[in-house]
mmCIF file of N, CA and C in Angstrom:
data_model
loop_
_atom_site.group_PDB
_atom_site.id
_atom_site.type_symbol
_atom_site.label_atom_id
_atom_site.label_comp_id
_atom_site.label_asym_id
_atom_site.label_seq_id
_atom_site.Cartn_x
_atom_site.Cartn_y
_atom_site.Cartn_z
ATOM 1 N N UNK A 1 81.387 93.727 102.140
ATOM 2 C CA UNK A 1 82.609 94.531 102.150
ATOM 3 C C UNK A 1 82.327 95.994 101.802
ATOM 4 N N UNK A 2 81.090 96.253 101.267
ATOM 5 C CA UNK A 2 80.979 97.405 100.800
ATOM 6 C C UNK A 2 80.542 98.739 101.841
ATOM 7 N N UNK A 3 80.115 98.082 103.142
ATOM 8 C CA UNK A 3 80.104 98.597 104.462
ATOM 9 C C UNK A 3 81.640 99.226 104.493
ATOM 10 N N UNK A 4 82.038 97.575 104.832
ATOM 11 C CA UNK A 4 83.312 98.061 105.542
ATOM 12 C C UNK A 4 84.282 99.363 105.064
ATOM 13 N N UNK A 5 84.525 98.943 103.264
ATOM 14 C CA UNK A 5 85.450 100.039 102.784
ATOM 15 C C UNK A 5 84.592 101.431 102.344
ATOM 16 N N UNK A 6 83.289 101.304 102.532
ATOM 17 C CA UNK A 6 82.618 102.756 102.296
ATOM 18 C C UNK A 6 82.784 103.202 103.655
ATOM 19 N N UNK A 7 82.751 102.579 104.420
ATOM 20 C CA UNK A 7 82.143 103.043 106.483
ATOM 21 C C UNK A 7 83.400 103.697 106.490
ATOM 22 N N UNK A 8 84.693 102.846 106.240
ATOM 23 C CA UNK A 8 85.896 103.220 106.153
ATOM 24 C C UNK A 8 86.523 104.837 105.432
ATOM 25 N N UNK A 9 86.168 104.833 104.412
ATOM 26 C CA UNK A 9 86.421 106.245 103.613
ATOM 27 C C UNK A 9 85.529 107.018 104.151
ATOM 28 N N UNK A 10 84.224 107.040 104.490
ATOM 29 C CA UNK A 10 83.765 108.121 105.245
ATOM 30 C C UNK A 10 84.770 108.888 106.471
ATOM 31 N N UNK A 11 85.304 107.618 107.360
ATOM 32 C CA UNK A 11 85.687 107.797 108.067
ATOM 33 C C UNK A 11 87.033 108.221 108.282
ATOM 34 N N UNK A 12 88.016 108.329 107.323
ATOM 35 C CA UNK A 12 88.873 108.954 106.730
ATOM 36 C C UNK A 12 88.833 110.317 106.173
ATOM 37 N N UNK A 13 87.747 110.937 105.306
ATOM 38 C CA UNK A 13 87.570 111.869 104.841
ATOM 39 C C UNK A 13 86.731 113.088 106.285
ATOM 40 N N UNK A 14 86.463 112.034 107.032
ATOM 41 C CA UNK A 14 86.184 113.048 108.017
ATOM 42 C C UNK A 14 87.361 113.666 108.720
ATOM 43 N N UNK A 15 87.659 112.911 108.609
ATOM 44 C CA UNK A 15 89.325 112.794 110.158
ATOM 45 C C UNK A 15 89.947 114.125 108.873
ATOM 46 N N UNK A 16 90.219 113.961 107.725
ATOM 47 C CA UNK A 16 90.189 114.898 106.979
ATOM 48 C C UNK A 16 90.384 116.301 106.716
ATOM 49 N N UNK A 17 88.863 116.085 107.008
ATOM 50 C CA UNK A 17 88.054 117.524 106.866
ATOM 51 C C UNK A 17 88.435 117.954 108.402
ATOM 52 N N UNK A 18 88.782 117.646 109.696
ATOM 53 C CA UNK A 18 88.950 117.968 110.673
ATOM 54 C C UNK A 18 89.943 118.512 110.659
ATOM 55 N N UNK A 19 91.330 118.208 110.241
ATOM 56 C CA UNK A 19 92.441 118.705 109.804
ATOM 57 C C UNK A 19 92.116 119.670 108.878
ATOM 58 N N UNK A 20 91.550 119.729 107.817
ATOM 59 C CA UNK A 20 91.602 120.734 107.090
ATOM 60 C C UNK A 20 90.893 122.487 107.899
ATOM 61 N N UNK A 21 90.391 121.811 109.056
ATOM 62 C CA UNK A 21 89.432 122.688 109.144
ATOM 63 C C UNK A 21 90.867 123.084 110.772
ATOM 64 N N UNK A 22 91.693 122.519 110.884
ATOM 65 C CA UNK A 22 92.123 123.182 112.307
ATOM 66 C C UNK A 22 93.026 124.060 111.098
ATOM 67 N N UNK A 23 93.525 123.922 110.294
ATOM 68 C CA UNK A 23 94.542 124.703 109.631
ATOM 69 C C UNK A 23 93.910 126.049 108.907
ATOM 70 N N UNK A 24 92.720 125.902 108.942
ATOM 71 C CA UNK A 24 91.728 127.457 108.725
ATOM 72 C C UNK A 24 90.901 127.352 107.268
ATOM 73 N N UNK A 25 91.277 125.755 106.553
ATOM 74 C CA UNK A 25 90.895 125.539 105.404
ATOM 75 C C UNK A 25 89.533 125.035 105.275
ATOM 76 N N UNK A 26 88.654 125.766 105.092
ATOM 77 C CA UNK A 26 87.471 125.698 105.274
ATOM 78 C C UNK A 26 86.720 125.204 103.813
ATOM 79 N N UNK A 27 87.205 125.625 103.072
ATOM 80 C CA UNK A 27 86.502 124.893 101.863
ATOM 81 C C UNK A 27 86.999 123.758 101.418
ATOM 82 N N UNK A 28 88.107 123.181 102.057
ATOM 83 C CA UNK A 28 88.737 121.687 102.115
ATOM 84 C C UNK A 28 88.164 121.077 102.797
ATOM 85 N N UNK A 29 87.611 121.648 104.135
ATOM 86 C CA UNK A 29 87.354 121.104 104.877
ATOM 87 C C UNK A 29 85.635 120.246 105.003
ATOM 88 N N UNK A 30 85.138 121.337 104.014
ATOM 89 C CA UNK A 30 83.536 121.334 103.457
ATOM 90 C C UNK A 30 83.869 120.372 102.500
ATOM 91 N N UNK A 31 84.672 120.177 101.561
ATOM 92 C CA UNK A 31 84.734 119.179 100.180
ATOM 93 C C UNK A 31 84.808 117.470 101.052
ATOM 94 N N UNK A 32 85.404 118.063 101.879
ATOM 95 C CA UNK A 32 85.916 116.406 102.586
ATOM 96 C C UNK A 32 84.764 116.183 103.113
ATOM 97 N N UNK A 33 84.260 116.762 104.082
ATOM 98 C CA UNK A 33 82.446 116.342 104.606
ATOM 99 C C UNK A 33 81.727 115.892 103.412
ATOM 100 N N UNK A 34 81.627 116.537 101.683
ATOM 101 C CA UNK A 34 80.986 115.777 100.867
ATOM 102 C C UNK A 34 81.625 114.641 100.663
ATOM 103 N N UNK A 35 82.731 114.559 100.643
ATOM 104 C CA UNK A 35 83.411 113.140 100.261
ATOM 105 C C UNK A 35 82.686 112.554 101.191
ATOM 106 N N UNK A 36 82.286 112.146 102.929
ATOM 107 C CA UNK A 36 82.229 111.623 103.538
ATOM 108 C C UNK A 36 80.866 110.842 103.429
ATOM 109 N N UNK A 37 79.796 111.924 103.348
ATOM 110 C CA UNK A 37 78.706 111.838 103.218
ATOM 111 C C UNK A 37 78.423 111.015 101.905
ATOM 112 N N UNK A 38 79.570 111.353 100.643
ATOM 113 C CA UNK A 38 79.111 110.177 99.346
ATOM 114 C C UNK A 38 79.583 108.950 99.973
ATOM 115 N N UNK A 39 80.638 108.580 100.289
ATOM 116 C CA UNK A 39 80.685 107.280 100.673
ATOM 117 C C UNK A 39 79.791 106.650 101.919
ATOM 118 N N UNK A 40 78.828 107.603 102.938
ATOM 119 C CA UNK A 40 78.260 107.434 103.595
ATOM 120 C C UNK A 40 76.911 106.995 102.767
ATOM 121 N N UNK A 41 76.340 107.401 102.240
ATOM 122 C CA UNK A 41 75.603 107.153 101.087
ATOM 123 C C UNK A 41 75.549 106.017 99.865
ATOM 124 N N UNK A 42 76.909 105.523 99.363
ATOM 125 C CA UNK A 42 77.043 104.443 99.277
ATOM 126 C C UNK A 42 77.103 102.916 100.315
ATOM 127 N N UNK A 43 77.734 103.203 100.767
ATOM 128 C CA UNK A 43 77.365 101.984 102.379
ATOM 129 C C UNK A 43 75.793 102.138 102.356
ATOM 130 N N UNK A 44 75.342 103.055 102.711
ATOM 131 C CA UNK A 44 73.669 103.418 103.226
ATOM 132 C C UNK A 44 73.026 102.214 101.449
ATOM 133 N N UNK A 45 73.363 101.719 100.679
ATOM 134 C CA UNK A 45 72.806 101.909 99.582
ATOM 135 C C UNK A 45 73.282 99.738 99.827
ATOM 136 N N UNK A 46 74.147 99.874 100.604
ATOM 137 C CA UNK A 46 74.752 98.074 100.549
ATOM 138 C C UNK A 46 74.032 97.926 101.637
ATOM 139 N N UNK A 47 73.686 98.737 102.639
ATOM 140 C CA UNK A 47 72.918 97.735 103.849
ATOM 141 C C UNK A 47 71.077 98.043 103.271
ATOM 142 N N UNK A 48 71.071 99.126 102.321
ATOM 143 C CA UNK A 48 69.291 98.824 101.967
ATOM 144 C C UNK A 48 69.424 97.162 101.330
ATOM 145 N N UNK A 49 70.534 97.200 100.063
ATOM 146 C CA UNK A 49 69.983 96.191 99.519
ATOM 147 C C UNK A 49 70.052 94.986 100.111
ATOM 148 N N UNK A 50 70.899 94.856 101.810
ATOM 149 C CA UNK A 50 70.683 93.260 102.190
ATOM 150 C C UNK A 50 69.525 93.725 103.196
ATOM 151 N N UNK A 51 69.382 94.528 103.384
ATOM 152 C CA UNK A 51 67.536 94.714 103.967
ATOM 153 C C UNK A 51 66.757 94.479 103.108
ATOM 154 N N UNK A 52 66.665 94.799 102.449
ATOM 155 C CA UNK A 52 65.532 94.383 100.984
ATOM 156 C C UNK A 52 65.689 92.711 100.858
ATOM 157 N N UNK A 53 66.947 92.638 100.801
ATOM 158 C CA UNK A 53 66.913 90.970 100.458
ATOM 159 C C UNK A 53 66.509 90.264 102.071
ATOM 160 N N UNK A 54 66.828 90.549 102.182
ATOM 161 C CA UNK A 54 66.386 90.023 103.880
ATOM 162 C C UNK A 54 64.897 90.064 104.167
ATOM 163 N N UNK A 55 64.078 91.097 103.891
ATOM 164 C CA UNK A 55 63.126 91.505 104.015
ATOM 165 C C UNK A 55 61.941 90.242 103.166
ATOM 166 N N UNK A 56 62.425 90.547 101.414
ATOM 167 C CA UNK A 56 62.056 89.391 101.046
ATOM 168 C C UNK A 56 62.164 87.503 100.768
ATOM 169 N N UNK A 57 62.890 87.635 101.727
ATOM 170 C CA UNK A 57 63.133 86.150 102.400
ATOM 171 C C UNK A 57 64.733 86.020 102.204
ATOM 172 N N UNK A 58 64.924 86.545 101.808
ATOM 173 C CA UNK A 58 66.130 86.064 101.220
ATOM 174 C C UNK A 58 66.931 86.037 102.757
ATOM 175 N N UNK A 59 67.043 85.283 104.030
ATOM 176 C CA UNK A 59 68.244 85.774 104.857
ATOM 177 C C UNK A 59 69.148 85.501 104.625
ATOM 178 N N UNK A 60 69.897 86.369 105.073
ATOM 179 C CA UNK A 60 71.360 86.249 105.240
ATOM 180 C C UNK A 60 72.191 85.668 106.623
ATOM 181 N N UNK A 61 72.712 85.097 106.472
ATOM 182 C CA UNK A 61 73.619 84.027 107.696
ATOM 183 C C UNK A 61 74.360 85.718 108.328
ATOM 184 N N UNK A 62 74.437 85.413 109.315
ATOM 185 C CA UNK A 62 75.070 86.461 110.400
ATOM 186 C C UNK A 62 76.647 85.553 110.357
ATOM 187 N N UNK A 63 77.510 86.940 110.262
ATOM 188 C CA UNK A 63 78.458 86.003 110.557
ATOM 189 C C UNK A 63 79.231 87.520 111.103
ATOM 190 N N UNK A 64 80.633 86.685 111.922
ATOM 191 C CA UNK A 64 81.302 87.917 112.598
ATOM 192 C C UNK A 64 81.454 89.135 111.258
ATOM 193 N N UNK A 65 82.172 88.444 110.134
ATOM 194 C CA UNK A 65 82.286 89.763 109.164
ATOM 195 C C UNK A 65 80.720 91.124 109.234
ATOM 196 N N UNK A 66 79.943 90.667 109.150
ATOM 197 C CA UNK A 66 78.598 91.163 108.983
ATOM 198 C C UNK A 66 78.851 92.206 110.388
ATOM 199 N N UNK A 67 78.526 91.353 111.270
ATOM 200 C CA UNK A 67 78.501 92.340 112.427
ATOM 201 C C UNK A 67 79.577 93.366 112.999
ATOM 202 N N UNK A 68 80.534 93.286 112.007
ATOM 203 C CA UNK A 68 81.630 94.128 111.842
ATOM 204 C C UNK A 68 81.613 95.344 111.232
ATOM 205 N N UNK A 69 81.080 94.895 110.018
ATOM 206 C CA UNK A 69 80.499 95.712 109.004
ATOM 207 C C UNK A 69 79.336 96.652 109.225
ATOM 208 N N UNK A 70 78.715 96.419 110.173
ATOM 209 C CA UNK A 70 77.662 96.776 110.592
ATOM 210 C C UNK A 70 78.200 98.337 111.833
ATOM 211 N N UNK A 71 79.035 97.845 112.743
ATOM 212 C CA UNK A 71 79.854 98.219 113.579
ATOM 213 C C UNK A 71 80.677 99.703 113.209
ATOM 214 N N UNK A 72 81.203 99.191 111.936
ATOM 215 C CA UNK A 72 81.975 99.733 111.756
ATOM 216 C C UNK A 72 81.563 101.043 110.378
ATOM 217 N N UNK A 73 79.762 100.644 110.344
ATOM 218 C CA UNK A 73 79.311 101.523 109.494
ATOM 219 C C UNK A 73 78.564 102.754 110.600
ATOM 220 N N UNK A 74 78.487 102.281 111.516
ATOM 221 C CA UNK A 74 77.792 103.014 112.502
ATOM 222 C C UNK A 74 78.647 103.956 112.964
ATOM 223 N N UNK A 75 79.779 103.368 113.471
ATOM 224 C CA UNK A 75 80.930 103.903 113.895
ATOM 225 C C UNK A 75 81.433 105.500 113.033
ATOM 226 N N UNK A 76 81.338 104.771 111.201
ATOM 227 C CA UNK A 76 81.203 105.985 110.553
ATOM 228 C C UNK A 76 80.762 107.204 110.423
ATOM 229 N N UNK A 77 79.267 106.935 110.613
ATOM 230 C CA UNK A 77 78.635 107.481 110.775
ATOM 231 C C UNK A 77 78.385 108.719 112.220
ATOM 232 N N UNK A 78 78.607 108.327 113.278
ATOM 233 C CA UNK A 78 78.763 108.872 114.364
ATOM 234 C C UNK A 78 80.145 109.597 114.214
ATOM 235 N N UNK A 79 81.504 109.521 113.898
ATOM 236 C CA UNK A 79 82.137 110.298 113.192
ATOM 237 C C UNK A 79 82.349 111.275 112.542
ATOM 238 N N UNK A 80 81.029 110.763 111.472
ATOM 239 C CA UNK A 80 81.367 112.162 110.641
ATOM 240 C C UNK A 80 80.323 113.309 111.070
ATOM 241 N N UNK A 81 79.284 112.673 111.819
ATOM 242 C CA UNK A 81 78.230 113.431 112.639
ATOM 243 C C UNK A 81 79.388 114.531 113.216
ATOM 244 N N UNK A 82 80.305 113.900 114.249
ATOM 245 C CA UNK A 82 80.732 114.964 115.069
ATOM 246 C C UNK A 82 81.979 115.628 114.200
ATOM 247 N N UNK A 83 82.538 115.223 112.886
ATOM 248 C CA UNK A 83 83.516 115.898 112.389
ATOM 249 C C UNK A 83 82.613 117.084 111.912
ATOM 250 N N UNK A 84 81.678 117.054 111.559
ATOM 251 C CA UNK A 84 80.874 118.466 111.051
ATOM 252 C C UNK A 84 80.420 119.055 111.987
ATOM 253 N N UNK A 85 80.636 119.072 113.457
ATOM 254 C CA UNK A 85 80.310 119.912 114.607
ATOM 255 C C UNK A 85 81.601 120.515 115.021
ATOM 256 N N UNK A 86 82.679 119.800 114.831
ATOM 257 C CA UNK A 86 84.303 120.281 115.257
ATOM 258 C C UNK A 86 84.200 121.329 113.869
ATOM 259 N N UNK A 87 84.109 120.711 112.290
ATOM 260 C CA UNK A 87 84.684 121.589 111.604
ATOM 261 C C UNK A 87 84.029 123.156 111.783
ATOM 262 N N UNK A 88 82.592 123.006 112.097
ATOM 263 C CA UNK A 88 81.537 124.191 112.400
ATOM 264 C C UNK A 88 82.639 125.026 113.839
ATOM 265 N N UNK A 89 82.608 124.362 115.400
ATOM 266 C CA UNK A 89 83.464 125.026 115.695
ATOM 267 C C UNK A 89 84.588 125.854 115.573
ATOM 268 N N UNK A 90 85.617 125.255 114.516
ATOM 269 C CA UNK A 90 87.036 125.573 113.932
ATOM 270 C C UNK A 90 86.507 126.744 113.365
ATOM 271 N N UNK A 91 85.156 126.999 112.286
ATOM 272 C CA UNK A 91 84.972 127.640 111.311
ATOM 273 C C UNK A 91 84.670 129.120 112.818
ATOM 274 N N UNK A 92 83.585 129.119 113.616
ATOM 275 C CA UNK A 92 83.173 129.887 114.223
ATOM 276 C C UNK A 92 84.294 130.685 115.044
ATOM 277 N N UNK A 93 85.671 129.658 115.902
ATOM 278 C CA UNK A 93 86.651 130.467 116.290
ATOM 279 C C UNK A 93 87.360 131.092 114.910
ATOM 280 N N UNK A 94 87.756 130.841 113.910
ATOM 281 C CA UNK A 94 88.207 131.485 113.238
ATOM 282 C C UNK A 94 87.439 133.053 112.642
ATOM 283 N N UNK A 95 86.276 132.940 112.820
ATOM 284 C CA UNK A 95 85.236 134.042 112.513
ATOM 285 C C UNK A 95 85.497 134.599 113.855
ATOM 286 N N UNK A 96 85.539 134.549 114.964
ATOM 287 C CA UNK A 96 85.497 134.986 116.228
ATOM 288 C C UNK A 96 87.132 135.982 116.575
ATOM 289 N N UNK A 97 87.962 135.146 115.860
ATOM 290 C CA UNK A 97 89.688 135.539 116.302
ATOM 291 C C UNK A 97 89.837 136.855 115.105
ATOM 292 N N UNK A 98 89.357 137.167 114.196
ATOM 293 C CA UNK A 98 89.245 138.012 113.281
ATOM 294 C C UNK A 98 88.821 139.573 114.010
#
């Protein structure tokens, strides 16, 4: 679960920072990318440790939840990748319209 609701708040705090960043709020918009990236970082920290356990024998049964979780951490991730290319845009027209 710790995928899911970290993959999740990343992915919220991006959507976020995207908003913050069409309204010209740029240092909201930067705080929310760290938010994103800590909870990106936590998830990153639940799929080492079932790699580690996996790794040392320990497997884990695949089950739909898993591959959800998995899905839906990636998903995050690719997200907040492109919310920090929109907020960079937003930031550059606003430097540009000046």
């Amino acid at each position: 679960m710790g995928l899911i609701v970290n993959g999740g708040n990343a992915k919220s705090s991006s959507m976020e920072a995207i908003q913050a960043a069409k309204t010209g709020d740029f240092d909201g918009a930067d705080a929310k990318l760290k938010e994103a990236d800590a909870a990106l970082s936590e998830a990153h920290n639940s799929q080492t440790s079932m790699l580690t356990k996996e790794a040392s024998g320990d497997h884990v049964k695949v089950t739909l939840l898993m591959v959800h979780s998995q899905d839906h951490l990636m998903n995050a991730i690719t997200f907040r990748d492109l919310a920090g290319e929109i907020v960079d845009l937003y930031r550059k027209l606003a430097k540009e319209g000046k």
